[in-house]
mmCIF file of C-alpha atoms and ligand atoms in Angstrom:
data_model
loop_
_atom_site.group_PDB
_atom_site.id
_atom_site.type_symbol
_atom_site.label_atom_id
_atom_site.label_comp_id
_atom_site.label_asym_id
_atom_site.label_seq_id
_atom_site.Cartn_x
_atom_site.Cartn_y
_atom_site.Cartn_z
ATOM 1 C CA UNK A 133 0.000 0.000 0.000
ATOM 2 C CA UNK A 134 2.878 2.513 0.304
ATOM 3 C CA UNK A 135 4.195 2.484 -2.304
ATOM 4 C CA UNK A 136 1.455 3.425 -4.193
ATOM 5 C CA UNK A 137 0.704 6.070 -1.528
ATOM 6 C CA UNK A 138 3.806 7.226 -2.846
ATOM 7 C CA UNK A 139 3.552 6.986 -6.251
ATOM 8 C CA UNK A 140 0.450 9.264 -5.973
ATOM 9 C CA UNK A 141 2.041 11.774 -3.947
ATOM 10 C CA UNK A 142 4.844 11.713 -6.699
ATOM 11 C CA UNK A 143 2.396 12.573 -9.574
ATOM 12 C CA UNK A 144 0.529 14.877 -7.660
ATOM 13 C CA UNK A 145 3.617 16.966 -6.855
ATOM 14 C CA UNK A 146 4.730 16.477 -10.225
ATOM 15 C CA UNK A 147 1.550 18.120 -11.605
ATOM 16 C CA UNK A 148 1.837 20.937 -9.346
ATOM 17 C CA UNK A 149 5.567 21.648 -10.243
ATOM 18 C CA UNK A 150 4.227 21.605 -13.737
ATOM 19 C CA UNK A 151 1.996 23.929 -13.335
ATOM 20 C CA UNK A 152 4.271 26.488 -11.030
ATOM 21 C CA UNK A 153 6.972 26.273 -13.728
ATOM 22 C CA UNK A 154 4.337 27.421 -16.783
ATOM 23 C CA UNK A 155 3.746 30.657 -14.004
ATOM 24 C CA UNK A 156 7.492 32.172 -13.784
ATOM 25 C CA UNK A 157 7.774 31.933 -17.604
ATOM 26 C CA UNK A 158 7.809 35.504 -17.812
ATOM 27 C CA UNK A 159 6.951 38.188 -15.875
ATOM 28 C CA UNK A 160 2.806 38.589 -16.417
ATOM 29 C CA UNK A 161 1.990 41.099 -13.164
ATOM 30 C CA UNK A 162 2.079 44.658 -14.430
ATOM 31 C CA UNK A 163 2.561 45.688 -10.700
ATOM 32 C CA UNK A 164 5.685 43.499 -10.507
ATOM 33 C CA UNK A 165 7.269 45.020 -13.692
ATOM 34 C CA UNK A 166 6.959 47.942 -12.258
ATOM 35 C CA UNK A 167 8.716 47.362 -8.844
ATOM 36 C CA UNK A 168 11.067 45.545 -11.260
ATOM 37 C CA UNK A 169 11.401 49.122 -13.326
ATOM 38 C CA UNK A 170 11.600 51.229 -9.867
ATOM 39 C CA UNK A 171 14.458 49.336 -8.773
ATOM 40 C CA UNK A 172 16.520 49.545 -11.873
ATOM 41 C CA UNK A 173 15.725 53.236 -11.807
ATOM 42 C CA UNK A 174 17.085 53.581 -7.904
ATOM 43 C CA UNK A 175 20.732 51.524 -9.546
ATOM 44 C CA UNK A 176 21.180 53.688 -12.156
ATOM 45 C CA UNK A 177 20.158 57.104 -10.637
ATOM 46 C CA UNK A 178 21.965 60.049 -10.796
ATOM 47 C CA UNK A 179 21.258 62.429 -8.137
ATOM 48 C CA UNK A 180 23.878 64.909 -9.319
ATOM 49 C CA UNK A 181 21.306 65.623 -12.045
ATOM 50 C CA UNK A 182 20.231 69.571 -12.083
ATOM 51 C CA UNK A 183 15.869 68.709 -10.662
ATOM 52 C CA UNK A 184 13.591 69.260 -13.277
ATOM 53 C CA UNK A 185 16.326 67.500 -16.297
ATOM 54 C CA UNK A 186 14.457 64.560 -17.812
ATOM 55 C CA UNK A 187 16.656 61.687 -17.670
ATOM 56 C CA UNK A 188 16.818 58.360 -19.514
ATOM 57 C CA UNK A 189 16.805 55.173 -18.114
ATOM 58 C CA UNK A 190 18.912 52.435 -19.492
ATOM 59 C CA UNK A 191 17.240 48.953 -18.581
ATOM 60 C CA UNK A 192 19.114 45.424 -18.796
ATOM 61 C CA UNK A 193 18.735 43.917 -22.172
ATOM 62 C CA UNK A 194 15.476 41.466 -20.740
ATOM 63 C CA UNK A 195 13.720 44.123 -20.339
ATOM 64 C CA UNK A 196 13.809 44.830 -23.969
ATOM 65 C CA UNK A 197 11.460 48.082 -26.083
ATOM 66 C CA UNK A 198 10.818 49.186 -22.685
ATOM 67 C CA UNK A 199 11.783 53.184 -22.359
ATOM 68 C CA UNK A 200 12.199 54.588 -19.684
ATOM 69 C CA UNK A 201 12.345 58.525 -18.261
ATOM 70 C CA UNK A 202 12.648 59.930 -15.268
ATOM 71 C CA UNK A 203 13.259 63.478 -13.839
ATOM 72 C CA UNK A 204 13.364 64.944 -9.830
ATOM 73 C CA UNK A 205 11.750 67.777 -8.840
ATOM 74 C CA UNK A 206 10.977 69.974 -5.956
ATOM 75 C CA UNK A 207 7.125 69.222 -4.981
ATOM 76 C CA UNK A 208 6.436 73.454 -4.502
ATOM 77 C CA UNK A 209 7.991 73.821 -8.062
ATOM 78 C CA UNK A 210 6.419 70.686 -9.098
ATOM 79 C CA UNK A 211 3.052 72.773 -8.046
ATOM 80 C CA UNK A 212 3.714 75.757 -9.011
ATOM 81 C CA UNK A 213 4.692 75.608 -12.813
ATOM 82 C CA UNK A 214 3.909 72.246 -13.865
ATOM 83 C CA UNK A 215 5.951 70.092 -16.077
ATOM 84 C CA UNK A 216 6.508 68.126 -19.203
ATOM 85 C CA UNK A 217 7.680 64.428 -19.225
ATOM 86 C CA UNK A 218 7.992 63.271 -22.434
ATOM 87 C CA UNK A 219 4.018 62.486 -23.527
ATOM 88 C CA UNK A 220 2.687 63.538 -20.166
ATOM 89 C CA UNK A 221 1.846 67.226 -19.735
ATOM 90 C CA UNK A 222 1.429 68.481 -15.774
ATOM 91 C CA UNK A 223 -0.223 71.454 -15.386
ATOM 92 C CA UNK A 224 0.271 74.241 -13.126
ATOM 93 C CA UNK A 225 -1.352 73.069 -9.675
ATOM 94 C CA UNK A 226 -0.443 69.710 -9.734
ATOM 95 C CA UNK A 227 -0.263 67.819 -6.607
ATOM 96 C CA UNK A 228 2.394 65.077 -4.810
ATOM 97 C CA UNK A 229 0.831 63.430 -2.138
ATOM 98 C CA UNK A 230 2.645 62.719 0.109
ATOM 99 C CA UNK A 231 5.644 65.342 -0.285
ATOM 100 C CA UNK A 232 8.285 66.286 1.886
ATOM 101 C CA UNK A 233 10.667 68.117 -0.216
ATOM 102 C CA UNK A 234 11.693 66.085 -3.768
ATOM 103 C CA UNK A 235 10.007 63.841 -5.835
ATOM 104 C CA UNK A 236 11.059 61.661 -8.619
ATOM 105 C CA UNK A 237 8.544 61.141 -11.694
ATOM 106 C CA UNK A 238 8.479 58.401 -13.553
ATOM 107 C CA UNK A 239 7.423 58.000 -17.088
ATOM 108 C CA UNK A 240 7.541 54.245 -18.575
ATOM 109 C CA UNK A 241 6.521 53.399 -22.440
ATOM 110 C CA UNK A 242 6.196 49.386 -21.960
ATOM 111 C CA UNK A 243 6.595 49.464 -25.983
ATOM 112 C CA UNK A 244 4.883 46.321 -27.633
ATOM 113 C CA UNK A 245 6.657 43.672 -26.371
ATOM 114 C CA UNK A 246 5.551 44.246 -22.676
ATOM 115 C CA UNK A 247 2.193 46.133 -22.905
ATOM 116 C CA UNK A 248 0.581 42.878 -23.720
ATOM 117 C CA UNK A 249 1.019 41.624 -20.427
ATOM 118 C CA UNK A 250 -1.891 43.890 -19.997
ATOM 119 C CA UNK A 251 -4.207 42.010 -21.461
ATOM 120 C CA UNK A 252 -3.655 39.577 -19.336
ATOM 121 C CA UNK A 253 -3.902 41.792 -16.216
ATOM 122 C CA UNK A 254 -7.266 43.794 -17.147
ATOM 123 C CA UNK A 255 -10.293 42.792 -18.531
ATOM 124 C CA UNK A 256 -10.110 44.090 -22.552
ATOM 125 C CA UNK A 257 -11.724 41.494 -24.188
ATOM 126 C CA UNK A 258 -14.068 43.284 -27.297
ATOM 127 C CA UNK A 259 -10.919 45.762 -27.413
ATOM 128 C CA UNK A 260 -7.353 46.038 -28.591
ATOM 129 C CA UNK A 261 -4.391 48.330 -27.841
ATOM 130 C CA UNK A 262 -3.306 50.702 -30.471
ATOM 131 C CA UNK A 263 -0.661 52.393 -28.861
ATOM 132 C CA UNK A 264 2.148 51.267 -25.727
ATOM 133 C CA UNK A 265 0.748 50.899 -22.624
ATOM 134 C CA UNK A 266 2.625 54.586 -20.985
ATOM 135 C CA UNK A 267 2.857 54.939 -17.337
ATOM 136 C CA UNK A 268 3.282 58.203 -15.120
ATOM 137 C CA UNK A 269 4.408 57.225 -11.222
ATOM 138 C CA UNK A 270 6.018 59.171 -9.118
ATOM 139 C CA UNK A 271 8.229 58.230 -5.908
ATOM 140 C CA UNK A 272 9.902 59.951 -3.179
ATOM 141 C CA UNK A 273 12.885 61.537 -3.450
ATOM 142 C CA UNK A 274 13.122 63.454 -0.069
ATOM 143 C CA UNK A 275 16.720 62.735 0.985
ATOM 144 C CA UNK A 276 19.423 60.602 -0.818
ATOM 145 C CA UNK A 277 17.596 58.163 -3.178
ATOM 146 C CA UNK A 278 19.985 55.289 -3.489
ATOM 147 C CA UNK A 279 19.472 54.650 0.310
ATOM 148 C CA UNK A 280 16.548 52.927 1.310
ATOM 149 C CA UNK A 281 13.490 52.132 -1.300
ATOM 150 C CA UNK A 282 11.935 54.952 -2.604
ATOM 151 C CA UNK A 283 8.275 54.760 -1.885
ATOM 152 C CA UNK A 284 5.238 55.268 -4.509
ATOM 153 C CA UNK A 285 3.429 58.851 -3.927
ATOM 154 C CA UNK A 286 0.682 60.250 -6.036
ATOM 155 C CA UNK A 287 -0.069 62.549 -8.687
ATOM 156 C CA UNK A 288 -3.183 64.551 -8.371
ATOM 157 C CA UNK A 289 -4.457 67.286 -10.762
ATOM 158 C CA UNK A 290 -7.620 69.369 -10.546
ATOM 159 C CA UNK A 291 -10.427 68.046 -12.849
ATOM 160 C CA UNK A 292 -10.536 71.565 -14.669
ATOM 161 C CA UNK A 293 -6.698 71.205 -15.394
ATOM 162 C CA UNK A 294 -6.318 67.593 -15.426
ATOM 163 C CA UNK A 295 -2.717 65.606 -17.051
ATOM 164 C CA UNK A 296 -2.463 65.773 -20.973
ATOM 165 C CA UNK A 297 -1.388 62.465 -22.653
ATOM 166 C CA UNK A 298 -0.381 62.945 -26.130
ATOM 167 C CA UNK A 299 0.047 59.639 -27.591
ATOM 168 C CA UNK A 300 0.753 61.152 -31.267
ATOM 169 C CA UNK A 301 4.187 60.131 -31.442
ATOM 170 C CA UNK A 302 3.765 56.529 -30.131
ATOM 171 C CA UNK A 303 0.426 55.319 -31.666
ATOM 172 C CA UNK A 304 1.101 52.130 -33.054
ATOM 173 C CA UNK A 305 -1.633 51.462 -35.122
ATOM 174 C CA UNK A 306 -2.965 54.080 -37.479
ATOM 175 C CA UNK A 307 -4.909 51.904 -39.590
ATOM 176 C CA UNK A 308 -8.198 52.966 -37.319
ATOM 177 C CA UNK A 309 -8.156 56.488 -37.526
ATOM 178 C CA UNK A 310 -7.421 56.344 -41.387
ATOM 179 C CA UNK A 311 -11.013 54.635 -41.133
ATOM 180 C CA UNK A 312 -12.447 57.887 -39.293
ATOM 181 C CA UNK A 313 -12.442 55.666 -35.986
ATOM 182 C CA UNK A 314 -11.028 57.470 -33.210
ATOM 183 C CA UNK A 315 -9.591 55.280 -30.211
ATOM 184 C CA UNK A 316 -10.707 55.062 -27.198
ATOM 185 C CA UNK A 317 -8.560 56.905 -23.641
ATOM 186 C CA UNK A 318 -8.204 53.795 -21.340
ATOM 187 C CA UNK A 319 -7.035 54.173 -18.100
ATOM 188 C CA UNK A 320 -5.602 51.508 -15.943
ATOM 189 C CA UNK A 321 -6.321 51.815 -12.407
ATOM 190 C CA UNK A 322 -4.903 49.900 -9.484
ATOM 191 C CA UNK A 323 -7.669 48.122 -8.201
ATOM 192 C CA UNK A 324 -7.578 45.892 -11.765
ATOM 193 C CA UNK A 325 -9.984 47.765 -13.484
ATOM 194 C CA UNK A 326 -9.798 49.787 -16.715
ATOM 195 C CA UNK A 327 -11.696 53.105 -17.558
ATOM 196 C CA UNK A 328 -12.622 53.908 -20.970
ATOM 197 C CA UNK A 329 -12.840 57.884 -21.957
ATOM 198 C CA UNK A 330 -13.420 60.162 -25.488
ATOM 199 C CA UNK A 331 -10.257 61.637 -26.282
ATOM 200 C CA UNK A 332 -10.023 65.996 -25.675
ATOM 201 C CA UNK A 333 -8.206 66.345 -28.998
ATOM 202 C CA UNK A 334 -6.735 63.796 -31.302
ATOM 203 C CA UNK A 335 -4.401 60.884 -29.511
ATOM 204 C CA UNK A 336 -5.017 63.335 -26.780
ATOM 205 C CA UNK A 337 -6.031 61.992 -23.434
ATOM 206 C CA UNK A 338 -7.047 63.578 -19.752
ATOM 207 C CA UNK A 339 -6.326 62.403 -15.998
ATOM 208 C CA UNK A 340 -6.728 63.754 -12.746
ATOM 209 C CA UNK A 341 -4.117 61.098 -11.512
ATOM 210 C CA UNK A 342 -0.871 59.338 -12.216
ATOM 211 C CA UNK A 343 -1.329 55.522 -13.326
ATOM 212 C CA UNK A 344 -0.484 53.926 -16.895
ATOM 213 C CA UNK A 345 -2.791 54.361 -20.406
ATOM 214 C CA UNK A 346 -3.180 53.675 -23.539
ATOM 215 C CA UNK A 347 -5.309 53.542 -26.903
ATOM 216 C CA UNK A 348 -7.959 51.028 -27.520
ATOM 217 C CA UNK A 349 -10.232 50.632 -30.151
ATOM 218 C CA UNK A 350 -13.383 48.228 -30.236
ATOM 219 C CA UNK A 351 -12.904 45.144 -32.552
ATOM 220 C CA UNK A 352 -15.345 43.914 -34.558
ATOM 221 C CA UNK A 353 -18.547 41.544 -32.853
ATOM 222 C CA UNK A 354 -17.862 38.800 -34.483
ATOM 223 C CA UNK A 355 -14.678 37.396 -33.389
ATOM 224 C CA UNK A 356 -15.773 33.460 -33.527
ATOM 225 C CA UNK A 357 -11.585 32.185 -34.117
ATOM 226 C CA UNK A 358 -10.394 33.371 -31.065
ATOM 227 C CA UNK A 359 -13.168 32.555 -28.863
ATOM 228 C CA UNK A 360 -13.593 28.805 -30.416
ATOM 229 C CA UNK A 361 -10.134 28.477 -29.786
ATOM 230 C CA UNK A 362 -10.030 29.602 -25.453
ATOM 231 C CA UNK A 363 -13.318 26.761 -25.434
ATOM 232 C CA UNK A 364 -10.973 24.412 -27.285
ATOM 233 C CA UNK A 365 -8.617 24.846 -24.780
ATOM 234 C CA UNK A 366 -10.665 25.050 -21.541
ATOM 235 C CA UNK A 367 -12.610 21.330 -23.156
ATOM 236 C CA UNK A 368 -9.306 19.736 -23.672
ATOM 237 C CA UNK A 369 -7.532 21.325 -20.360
ATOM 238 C CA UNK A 370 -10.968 20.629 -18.602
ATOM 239 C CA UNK A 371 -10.883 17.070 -19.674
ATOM 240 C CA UNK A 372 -7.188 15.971 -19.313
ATOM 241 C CA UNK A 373 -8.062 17.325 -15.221
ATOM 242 C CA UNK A 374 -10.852 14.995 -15.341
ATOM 243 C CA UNK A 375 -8.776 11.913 -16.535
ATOM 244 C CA UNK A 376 -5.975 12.917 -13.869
ATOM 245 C CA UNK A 377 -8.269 13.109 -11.361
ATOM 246 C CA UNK A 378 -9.718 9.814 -12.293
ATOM 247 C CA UNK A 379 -6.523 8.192 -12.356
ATOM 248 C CA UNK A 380 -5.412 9.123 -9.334
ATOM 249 C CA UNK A 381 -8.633 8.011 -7.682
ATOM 250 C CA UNK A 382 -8.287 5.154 -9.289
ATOM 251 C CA UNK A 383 -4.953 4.813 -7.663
ATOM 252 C CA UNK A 384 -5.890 5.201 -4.317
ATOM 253 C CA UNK A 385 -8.830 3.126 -4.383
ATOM 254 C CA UNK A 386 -6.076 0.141 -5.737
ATOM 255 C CA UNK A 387 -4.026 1.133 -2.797
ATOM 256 C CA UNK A 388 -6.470 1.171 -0.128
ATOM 257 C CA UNK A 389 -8.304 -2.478 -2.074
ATOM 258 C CA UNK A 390 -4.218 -4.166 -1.972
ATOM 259 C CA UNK A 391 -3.078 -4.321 1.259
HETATM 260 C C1 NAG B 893 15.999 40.479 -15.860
HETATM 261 O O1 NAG B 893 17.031 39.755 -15.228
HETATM 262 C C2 NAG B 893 17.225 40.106 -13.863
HETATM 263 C C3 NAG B 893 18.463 39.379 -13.364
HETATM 264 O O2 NAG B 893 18.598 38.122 -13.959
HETATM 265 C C4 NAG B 893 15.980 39.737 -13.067
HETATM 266 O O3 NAG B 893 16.155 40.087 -11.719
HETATM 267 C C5 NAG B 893 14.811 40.499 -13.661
HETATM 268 O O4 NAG B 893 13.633 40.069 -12.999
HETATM 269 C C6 NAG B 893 14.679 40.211 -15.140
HETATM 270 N N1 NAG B 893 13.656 41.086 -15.678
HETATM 271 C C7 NAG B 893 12.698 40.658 -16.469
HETATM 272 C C8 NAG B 893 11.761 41.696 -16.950
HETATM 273 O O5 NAG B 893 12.558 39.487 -16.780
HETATM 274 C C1 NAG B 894 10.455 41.709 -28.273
HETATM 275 O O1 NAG B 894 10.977 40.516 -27.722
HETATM 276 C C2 NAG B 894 11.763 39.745 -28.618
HETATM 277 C C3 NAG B 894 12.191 38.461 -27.934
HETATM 278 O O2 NAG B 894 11.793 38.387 -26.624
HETATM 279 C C4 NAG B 894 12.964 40.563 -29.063
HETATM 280 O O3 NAG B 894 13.738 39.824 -29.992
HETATM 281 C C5 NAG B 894 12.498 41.853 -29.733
HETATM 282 O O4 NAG B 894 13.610 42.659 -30.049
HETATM 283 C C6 NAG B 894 11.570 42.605 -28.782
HETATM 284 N N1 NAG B 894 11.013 43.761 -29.451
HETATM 285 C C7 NAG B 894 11.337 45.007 -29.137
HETATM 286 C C8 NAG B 894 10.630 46.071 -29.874
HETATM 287 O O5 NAG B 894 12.149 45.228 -28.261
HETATM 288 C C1 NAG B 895 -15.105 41.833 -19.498
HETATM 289 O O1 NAG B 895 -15.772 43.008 -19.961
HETATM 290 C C2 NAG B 895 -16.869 42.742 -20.831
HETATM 291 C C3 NAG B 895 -17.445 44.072 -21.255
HETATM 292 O O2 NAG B 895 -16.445 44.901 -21.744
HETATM 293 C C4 NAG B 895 -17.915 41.905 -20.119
HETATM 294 O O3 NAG B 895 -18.971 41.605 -21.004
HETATM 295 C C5 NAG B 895 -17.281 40.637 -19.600
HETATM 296 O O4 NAG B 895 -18.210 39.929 -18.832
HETATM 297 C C6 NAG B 895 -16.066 40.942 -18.743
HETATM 298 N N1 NAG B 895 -15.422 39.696 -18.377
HETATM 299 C C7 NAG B 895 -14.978 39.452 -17.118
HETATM 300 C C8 NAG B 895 -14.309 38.147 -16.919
HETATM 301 O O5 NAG B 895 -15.128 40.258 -16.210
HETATM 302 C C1 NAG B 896 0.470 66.247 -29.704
HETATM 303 O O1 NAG B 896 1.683 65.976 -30.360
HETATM 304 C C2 NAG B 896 1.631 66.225 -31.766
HETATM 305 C C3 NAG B 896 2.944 65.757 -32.368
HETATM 306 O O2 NAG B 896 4.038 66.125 -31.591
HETATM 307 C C4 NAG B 896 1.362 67.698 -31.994
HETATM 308 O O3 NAG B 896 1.288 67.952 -33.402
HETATM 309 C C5 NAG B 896 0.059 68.072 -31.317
HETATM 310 O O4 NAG B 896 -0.161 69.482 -31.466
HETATM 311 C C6 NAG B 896 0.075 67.714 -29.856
HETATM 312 N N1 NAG B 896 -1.231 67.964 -29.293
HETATM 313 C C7 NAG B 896 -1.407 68.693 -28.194
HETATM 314 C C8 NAG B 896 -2.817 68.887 -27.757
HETATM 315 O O5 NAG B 896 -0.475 69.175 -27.557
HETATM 316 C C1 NAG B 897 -4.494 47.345 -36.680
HETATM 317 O O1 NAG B 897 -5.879 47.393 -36.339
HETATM 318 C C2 NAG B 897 -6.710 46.653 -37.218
HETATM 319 C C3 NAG B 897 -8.140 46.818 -36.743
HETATM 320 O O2 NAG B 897 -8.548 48.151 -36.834
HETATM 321 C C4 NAG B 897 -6.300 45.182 -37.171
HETATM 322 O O3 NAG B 897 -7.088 44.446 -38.081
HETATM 323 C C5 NAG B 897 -4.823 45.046 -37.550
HETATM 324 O O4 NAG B 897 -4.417 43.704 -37.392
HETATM 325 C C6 NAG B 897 -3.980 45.918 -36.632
HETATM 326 N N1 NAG B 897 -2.584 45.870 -37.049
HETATM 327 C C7 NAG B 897 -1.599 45.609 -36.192
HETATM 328 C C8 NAG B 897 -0.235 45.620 -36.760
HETATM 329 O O5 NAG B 897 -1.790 45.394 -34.986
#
């Protein structure tokens, strides 16, 4: 009887292993990339930079088409004049939250390779990204930066001058505005849920607060291939569970029956 006691727990943990090693493939939490992104940023930092100089990133080659900015500033001066960072426009007024004294803004364009992991973390299905997924975040930079972990702080505009997002230069796919279609402003928000909004002017988008973005536009109703195919897969994944779970039965029913 114990050894097939044994041999059960063998396949079980086999499966399980199996199934942990098809997870850390790659990288699929948007969150995690960017902790991943905040902590190159903190290595490669240079705090003799002038605040207010946009800086580029330079990210190890796996994280590759992933651009990355960043530039300090001085919270009051943050407030009081604004800023441009790259495709994100801050206007006068803006708000850090919380902010001592510096803060370090972020800007990431996950380029095409990485902005489909957020299909898999949001809900899009009926829509498709037409531009990089491009993040504004914002950390503390209070005292030296390369000490400690910088911590995430907010980004809050006024709804009458809200963030600008001008995805002109980074739209990846044109062929739905030739068509007179004009993409949708999606919005990404933290607790897993995207917000769809009309663009202000064309590939321009609003905000009131930092987060990542993009372009979607609605695809057609009748996708059938793609659908037929996820059923495919759920009968066949559905069913090769069943038989496992069968079998393994099965195997402890022989072991309990032999003695
Ligand atoms: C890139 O490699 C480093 C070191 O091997 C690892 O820590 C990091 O998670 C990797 N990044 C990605 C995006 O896979
Ligand atoms: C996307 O990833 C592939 C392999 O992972 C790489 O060869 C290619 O250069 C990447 N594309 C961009 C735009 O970086
Ligand atoms: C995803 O969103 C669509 C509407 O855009 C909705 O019909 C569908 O039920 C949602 N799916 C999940 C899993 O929440
Ligand atoms: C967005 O950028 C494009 C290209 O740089 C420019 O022509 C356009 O005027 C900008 N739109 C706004 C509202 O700033
Ligand atoms: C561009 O969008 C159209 C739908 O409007 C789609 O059929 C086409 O495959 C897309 N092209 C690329 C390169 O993603």
């Amino acid at each position: 009887m114990g050894s097939f006691f044994s041999l059960t727990l063998i396949i079980l943990s086999w499966v399980s292993l199996l199934s942990t090693e098809a997870e850390a493939e790659g990288i699929r939490s948007a969150r995690l990339l960017d902790l991943l992104i905040r902590d190159n940023i903190v290595k490669s930092f240079d705090k003799h930079l002038k605040t207010g100089t946009v800086q580029t990133v330079n990210l190890p080659a796996n994280f590759s088409g992933i651009k990355v900015e960043t530039a300090r500033f001085r919270c009051g001066s943050l407030h009081r004049y604004g800023a441009q960072v790259k495709e994100f426009y801050l206007g006068k007024g803006v708000n850090v939250q919380p902010c001592a004294e510096r803060v370090m803004v972020v800007r990431q364009n996950l380029g095409s390779n990485w902005s489909s992991i957020y299909y898999a973390n949001y809900n899009l299905s009926g829509y498709q990204l037409v531009s990089p997924v491009l993040g504004l975040l914002a950390y503390n930079a209070g005292t030296d930066v390369s000490s400690g972990t910088p911590f995430e702080v907010g980004i809050l505009a006024r709804e009458n001058n809200p963030i600008k997002i001008n995805f002109s230069n980074v739209i990846t796919n044109t062929t739905s505005s030739r068509r007179g279609i004009r993409p949708l402003c999606a919005s990404f928000g933290g607790d897993g849920k995207v917000r769809l909004k009309n663009q202000v002017s064309p590939n321009v988008c609003v905000a009131t607060r930092h987060g990542h973005f993009g372009l979607l536009i609605e695809l057609p109703q009748s996708m059938p291939v793609r659908k037929r195919i996820s059923r495919w897969k759920l009968a066949v994944g559905s069913s090769i569970g069943a038989a496992l779970g069968a079998f393994l039965l099965g195997l402890l029913l022989v072991s309990m029956l032999v003695k």
